[in-house]
XYZ file of C-alpha atoms in Angstrom:
439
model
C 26.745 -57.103 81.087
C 26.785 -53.993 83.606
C 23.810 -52.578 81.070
C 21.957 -55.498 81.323
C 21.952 -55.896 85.115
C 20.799 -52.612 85.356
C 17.901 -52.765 82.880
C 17.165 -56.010 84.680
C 17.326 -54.247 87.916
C 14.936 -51.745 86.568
C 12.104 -54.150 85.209
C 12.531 -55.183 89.196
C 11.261 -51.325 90.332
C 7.668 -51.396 91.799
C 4.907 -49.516 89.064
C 2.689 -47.034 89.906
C 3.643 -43.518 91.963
C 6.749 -43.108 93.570
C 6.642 -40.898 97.206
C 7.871 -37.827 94.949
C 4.567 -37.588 93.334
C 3.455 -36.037 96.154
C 4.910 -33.489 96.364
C 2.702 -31.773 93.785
C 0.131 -31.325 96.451
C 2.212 -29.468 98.380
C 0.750 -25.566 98.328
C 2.205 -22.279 97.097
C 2.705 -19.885 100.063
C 5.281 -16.896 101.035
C 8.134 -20.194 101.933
C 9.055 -20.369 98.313
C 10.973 -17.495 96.383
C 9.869 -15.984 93.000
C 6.842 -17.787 92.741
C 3.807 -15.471 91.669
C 1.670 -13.956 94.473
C -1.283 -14.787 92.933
C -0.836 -18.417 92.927
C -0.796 -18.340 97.263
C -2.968 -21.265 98.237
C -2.442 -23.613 94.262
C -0.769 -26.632 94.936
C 2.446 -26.819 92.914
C 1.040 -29.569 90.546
C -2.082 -26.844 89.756
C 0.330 -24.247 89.204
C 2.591 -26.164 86.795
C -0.394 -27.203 84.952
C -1.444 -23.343 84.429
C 2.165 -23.270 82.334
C 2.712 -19.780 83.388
C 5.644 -17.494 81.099
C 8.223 -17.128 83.255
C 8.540 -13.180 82.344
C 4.739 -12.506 82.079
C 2.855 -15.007 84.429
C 3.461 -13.199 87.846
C 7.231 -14.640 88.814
C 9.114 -11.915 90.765
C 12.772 -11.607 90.855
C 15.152 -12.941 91.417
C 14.023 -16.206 90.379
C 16.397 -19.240 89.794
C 15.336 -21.435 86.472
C 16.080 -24.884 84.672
C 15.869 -25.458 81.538
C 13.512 -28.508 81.134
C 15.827 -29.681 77.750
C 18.776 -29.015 79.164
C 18.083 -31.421 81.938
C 16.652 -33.564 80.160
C 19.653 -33.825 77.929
C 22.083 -34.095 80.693
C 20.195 -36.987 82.110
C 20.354 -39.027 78.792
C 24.107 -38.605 78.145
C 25.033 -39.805 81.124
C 22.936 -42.496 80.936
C 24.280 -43.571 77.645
C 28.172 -42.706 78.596
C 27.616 -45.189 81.453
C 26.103 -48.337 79.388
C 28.788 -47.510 76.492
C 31.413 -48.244 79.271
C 30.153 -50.733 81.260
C 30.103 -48.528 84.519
C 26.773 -48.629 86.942
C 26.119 -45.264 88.259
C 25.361 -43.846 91.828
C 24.865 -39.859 90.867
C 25.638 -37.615 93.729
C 22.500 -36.442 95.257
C 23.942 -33.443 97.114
C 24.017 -31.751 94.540
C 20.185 -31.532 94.226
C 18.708 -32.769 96.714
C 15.709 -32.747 94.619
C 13.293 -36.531 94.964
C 12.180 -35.676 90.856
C 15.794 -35.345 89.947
C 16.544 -38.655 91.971
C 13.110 -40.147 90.507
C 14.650 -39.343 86.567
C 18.039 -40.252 87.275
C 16.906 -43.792 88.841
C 14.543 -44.364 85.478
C 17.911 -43.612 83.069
C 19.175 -46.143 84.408
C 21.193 -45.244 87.946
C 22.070 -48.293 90.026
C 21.278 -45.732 93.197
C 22.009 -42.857 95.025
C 25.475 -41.339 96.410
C 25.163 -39.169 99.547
C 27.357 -37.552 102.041
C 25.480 -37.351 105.231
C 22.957 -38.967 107.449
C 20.554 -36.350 106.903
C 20.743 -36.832 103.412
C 20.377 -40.478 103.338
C 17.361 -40.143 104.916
C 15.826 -37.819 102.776
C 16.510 -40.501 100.118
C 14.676 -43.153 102.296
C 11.558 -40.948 102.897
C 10.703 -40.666 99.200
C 11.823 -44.281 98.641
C 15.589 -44.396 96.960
C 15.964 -48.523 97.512
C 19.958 -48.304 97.080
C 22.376 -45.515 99.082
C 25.878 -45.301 98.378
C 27.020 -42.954 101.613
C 30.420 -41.792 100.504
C 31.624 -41.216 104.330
C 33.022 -42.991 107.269
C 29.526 -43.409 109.225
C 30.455 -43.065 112.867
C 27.641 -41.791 114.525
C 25.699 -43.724 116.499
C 22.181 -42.280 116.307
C 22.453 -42.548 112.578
C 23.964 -45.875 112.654
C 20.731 -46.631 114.730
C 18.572 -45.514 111.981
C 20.354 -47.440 109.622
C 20.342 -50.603 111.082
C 16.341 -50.070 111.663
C 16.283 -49.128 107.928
C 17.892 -52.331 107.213
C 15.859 -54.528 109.052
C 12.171 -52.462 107.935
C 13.698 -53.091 104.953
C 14.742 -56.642 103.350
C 14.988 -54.704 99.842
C 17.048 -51.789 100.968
C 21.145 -51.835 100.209
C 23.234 -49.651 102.138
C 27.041 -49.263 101.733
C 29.195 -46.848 103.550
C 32.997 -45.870 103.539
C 35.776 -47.237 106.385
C 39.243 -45.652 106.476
C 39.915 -46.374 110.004
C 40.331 -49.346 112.349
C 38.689 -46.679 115.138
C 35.650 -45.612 112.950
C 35.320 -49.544 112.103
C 35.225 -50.020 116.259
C 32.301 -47.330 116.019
C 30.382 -48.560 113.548
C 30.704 -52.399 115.226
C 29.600 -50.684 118.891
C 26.913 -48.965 117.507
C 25.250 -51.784 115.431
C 25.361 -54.308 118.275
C 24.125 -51.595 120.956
C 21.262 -51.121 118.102
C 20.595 -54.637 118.079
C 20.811 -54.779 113.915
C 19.859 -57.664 112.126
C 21.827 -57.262 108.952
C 25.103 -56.549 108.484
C 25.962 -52.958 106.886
C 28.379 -53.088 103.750
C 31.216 -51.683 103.799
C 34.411 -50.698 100.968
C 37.345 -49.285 102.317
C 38.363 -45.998 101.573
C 41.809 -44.914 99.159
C 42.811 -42.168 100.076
C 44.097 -39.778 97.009
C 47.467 -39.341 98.759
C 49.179 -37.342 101.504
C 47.597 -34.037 102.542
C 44.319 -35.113 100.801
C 41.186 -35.597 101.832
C 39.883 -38.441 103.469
C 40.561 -41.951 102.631
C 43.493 -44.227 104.754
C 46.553 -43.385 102.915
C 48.504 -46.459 102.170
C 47.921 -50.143 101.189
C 48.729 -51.687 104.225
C 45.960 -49.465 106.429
C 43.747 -49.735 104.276
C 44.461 -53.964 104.758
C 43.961 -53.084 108.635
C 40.579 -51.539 107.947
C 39.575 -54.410 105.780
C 40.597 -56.981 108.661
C 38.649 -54.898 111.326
C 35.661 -54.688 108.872
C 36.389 -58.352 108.332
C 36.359 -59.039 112.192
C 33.004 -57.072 113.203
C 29.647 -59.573 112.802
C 27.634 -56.203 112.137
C 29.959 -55.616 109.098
C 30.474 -56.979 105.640
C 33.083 -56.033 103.352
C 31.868 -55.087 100.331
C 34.898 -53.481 98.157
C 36.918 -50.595 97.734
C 36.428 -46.759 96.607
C 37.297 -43.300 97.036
C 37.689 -39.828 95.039
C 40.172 -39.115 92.360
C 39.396 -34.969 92.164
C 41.058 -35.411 95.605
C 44.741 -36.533 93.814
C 47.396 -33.178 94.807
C 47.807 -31.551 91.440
C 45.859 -33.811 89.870
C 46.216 -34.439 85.970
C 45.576 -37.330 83.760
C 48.313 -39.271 84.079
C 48.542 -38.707 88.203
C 44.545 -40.005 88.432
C 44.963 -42.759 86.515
C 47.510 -43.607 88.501
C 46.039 -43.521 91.670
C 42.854 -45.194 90.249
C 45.190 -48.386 89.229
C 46.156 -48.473 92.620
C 42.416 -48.909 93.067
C 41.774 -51.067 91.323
C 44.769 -53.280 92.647
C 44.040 -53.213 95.966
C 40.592 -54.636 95.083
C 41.896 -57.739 93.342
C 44.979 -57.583 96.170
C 41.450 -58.117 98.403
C 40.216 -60.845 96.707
C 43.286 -63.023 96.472
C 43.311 -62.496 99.862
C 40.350 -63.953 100.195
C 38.458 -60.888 101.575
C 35.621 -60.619 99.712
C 34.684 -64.461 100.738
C 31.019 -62.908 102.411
C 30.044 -60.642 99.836
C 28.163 -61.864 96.777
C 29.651 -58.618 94.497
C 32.514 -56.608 95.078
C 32.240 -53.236 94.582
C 34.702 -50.478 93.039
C 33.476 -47.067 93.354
C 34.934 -43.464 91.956
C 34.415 -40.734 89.987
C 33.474 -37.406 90.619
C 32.411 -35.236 87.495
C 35.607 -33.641 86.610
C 37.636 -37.447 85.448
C 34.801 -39.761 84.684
C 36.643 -40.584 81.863
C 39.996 -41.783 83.580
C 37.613 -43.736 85.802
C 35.852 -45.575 82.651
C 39.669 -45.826 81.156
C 40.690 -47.420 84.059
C 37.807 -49.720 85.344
C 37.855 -51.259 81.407
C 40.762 -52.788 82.592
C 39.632 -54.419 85.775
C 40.366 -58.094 85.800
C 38.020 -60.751 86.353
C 37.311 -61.457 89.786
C 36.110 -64.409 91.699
C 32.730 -62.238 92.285
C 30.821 -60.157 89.961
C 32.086 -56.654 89.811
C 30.171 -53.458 90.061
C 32.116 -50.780 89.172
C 30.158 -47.831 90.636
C 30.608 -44.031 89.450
C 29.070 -41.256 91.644
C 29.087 -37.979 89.396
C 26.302 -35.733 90.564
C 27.205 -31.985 88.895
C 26.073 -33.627 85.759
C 22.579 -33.351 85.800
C 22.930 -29.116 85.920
C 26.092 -29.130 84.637
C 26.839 -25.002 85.050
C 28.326 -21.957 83.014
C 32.048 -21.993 85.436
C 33.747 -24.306 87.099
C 32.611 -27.674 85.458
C 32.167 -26.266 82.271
C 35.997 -25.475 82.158
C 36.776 -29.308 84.268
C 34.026 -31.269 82.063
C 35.655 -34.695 80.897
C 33.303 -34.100 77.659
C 36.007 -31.338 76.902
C 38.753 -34.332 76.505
C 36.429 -36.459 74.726
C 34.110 -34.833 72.454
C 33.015 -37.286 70.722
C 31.340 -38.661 73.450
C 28.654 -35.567 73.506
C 28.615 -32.633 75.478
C 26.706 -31.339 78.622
C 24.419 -28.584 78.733
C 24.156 -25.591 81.609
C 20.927 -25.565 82.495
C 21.054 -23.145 85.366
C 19.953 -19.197 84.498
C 19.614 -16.464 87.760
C 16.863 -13.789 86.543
C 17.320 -10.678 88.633
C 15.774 -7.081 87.741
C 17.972 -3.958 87.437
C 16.859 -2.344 90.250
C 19.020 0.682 90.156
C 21.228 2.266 87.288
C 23.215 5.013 88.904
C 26.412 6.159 86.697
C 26.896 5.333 83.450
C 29.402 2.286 84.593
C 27.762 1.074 87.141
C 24.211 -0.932 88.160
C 22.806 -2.954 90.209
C 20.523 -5.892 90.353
C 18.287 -7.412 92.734
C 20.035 -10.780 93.263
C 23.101 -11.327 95.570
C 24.620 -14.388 97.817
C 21.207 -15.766 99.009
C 20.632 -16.398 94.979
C 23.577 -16.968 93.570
C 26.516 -19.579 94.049
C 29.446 -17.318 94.439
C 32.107 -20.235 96.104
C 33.955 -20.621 92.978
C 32.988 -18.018 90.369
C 30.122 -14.916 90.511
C 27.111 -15.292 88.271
C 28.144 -14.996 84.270
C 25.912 -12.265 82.922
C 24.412 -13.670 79.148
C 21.051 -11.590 78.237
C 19.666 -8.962 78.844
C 15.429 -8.920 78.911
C 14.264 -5.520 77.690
C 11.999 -3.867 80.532
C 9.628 -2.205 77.793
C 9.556 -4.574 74.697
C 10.603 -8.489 76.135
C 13.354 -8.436 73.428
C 16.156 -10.739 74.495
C 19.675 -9.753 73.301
C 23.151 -10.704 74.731
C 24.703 -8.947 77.828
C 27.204 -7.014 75.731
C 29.172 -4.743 78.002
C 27.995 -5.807 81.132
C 29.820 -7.857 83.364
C 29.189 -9.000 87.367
C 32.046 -7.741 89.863
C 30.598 -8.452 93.660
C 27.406 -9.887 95.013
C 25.991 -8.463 98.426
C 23.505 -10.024 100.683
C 20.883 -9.457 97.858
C 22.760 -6.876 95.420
C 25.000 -8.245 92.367
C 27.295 -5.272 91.450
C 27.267 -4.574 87.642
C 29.997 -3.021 85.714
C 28.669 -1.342 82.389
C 30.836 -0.373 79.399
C 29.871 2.354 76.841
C 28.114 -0.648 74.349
C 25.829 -1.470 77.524
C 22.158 -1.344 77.177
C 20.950 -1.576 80.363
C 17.826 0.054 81.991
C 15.814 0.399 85.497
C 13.080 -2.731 84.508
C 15.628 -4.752 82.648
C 15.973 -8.272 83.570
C 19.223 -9.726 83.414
C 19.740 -13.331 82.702
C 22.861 -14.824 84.586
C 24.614 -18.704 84.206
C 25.999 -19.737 87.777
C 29.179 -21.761 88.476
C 29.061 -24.741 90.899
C 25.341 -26.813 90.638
C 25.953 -27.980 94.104
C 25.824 -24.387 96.096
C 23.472 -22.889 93.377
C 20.444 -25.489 94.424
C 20.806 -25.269 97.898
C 19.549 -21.473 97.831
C 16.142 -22.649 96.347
C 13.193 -24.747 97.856
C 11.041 -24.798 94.424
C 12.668 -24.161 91.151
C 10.534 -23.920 88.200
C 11.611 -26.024 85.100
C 11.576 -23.792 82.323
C 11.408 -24.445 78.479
C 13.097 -22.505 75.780
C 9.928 -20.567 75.259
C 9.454 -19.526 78.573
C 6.717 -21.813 79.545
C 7.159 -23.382 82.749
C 6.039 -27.057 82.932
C 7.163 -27.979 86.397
C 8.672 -27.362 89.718
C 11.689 -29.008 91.196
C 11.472 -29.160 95.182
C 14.827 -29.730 97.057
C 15.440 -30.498 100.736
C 18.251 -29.538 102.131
């Protein structure tokens, strides 16, 4: 049923370009890292269509790259995981930022998009996202202004937004009304994952004070429930199932209530991209309702996946039959110096590389004189400067002044954010494309 509303919903889109198309005819200048010199003054769509070689066709280093199948990989499986359990899907868009990413994600099949902040949200309205899942208490008043104008420019666009206090209700209320909105903003009250986590109100009974308040407000209209099981203390299987049943409870404790009476479809929102599957265990069991459910996931890290920190939390790694994500991330920096036999240095540091969670993973190793690729044996990253990474070399190294070393990042969300315009690569080297990401 969830699979057919959101092929439905789909056939509904508008044809014809979408605002991200545009930004092909946005030019090459010195704003944009890596990109070759030559091409100052193409506009990105004439410079994809040259399908330079990533080693050969000008690029300097260091230059961030994605791999075109990778992606597209990613995007399908998700897609598919989602219809096989019944779950519609609000990807995080922090983590790219990128309109074309939002654009592919939205034509597999996403219900909408998840964001964090106002600015973000708005990023999503100016290249037309028609559905925002804003995964935050919004209590500021200029952006509750914008909203509400949004909303009333707008008879197509949804917007829902987390509550998980009676005060940030109050705000939200003061601000609509001084804004003079039209329609009502939805709402779902916020779980928190339990004491000493992050956000969310932390028991039943708030979060049945929140609901009243939201209840109470004309500007508001209770919508459902959510929050984020990654945030459960010492979370496991069993202890974010656990909190997700909760959940789920306090959803159908809603409706009995009669709380839902103004909405038309409750909503039930989690999952983050390390317990997807304890989110599509649990939601399976949702009971019927007296209003259609939409049971919402939000994974974002997904569409990157990385070579760290998901790769090691990926749900995929519990249930392998269910497929397997790809890292499509890969740093290319240029040994710049080589001076002891364990030691070099490359010419990519922390304004390239993601280095919250984990430093760069050094795979390959490009040979300076013949282009031969061959595996990083022996050579492993130990710091990152401002714009050095520190190599350590063993005797097996091979590892010269020219040499470009090819490096998988951990953590999609902080290795994006360091790029304006990433070039899609495929496994040839050709690259087809350039992702643009505002953040």
């Amino acid at each position: 049923m969830a699979a057919d509303r959101r092929q439905d919903e789909r056939q509904d889109e508008p044809l014809g370009p979408r605002p991200a198309d545009r930004l092909g005819d946005e030019r090459v200048d010195h704003r944009f890292k890596a990109l070759p010199p030559d091409a100052e003054g193409l506009t990105v769509s004439a410079l994809a269509a040259q399908r330079r070689d990533l080693f050969t066709g000008g690029f300097t280093t260091p230059v961030l790259a994605l791999s075109a199948e990778s992606v597209e990989h990613n995007l399908a499986l998700l897609e598919t995981y989602s219809e096989r359990h019944g779950l519609a899907f609000a990807p995080h868009g922090k983590t790219s930022m990128s309109p074309q990413l939002f654009d592919r994600q939205l034509a597999r099949g996403a219900w909408g998009i998840t964001a964090a902040v106002p600015h973000q949200a708005r990023v999503y309205r100016a290249f037309g996202i028609g559905r925002i899942f804003l995964a935050n208490e919004l209590v500021d008043a200029a952006a509750l202004r914008w909203v509400a104008a949004e909303l009333d420019r707008d008879p197509g666009f949804r917007f829902i937004c987390y509550a998980d206090s009676v005060r940030g209700v109050e705000l939200m209320d003061e601000a609509l009304r001084a804004a003079g909105a039209g329609r009502a903003v939805e709402v779902v009250v916020e779980l928190g994952a339990g004491e000493g986590a992050r956000t969310g109100a932390r028991t039943e009974a708030e979060c049945a004070a929140v609901a009243d308040a939201v209840a109470a407000a004309p500007t508001l209209r209770l919508t459902g429930v959510a929050g984020y099981e990654g945030e459960v203390p010492a979370a496991d299987g069993a202890g974010v199932r656990a909190w997700l049943r909760r959940l789920t409870a306090l959803a159908a404790e809603f409706d009995q209530a009669g709380r839902f009476a103004a909405t038309d479809e409750i909503v039930i929102s989690a999952g983050g991209s390390a317990w997807f599957d304890a989110v599509a265990d649990v939601f399976a069991g949702i009971p019927a309702l007296s209003r259609p459910v939409l049971k919402l996931l939000r994974s974002g890290a997904y569409v990157s996946h990385d070579d760290g920190h998901y790769r090691h939390l990926t749900p995929f790694n519990r249930v392998p039959e269910e497929g397997a994500l790809q890292p499509a991330f890969r740093l290319w920096a240029q040994v710049v110096s080589r001076p002891s036999a364990g030691q070099a240095f490359v010419n990519a540091g922390k304004r390239d590389a993601a280095y919250d969670l984990d430093l760069p993973e050094v795979q390959v190793i490009r040979d300076g004189r013949t282009g031969e690729i061959r595996p990083a044996a022996g050579v492993t990253m130990t710091a990152l400067s401002d714009q050095h990474g520190w190599l350590s070399t063993s005797d097996e190294a091979e590892l010269a002044v020219g040499d470009w070393v090819g490096m998988g990042l951990s953590h999609p969300c902080t290795s994006f954010d360091k790029w304006q315009l990433i070039p899609l690569v495929e496994a040839d080297g050709t690259v087809t494309d350039f992702l643009r990401t505002f953040f």
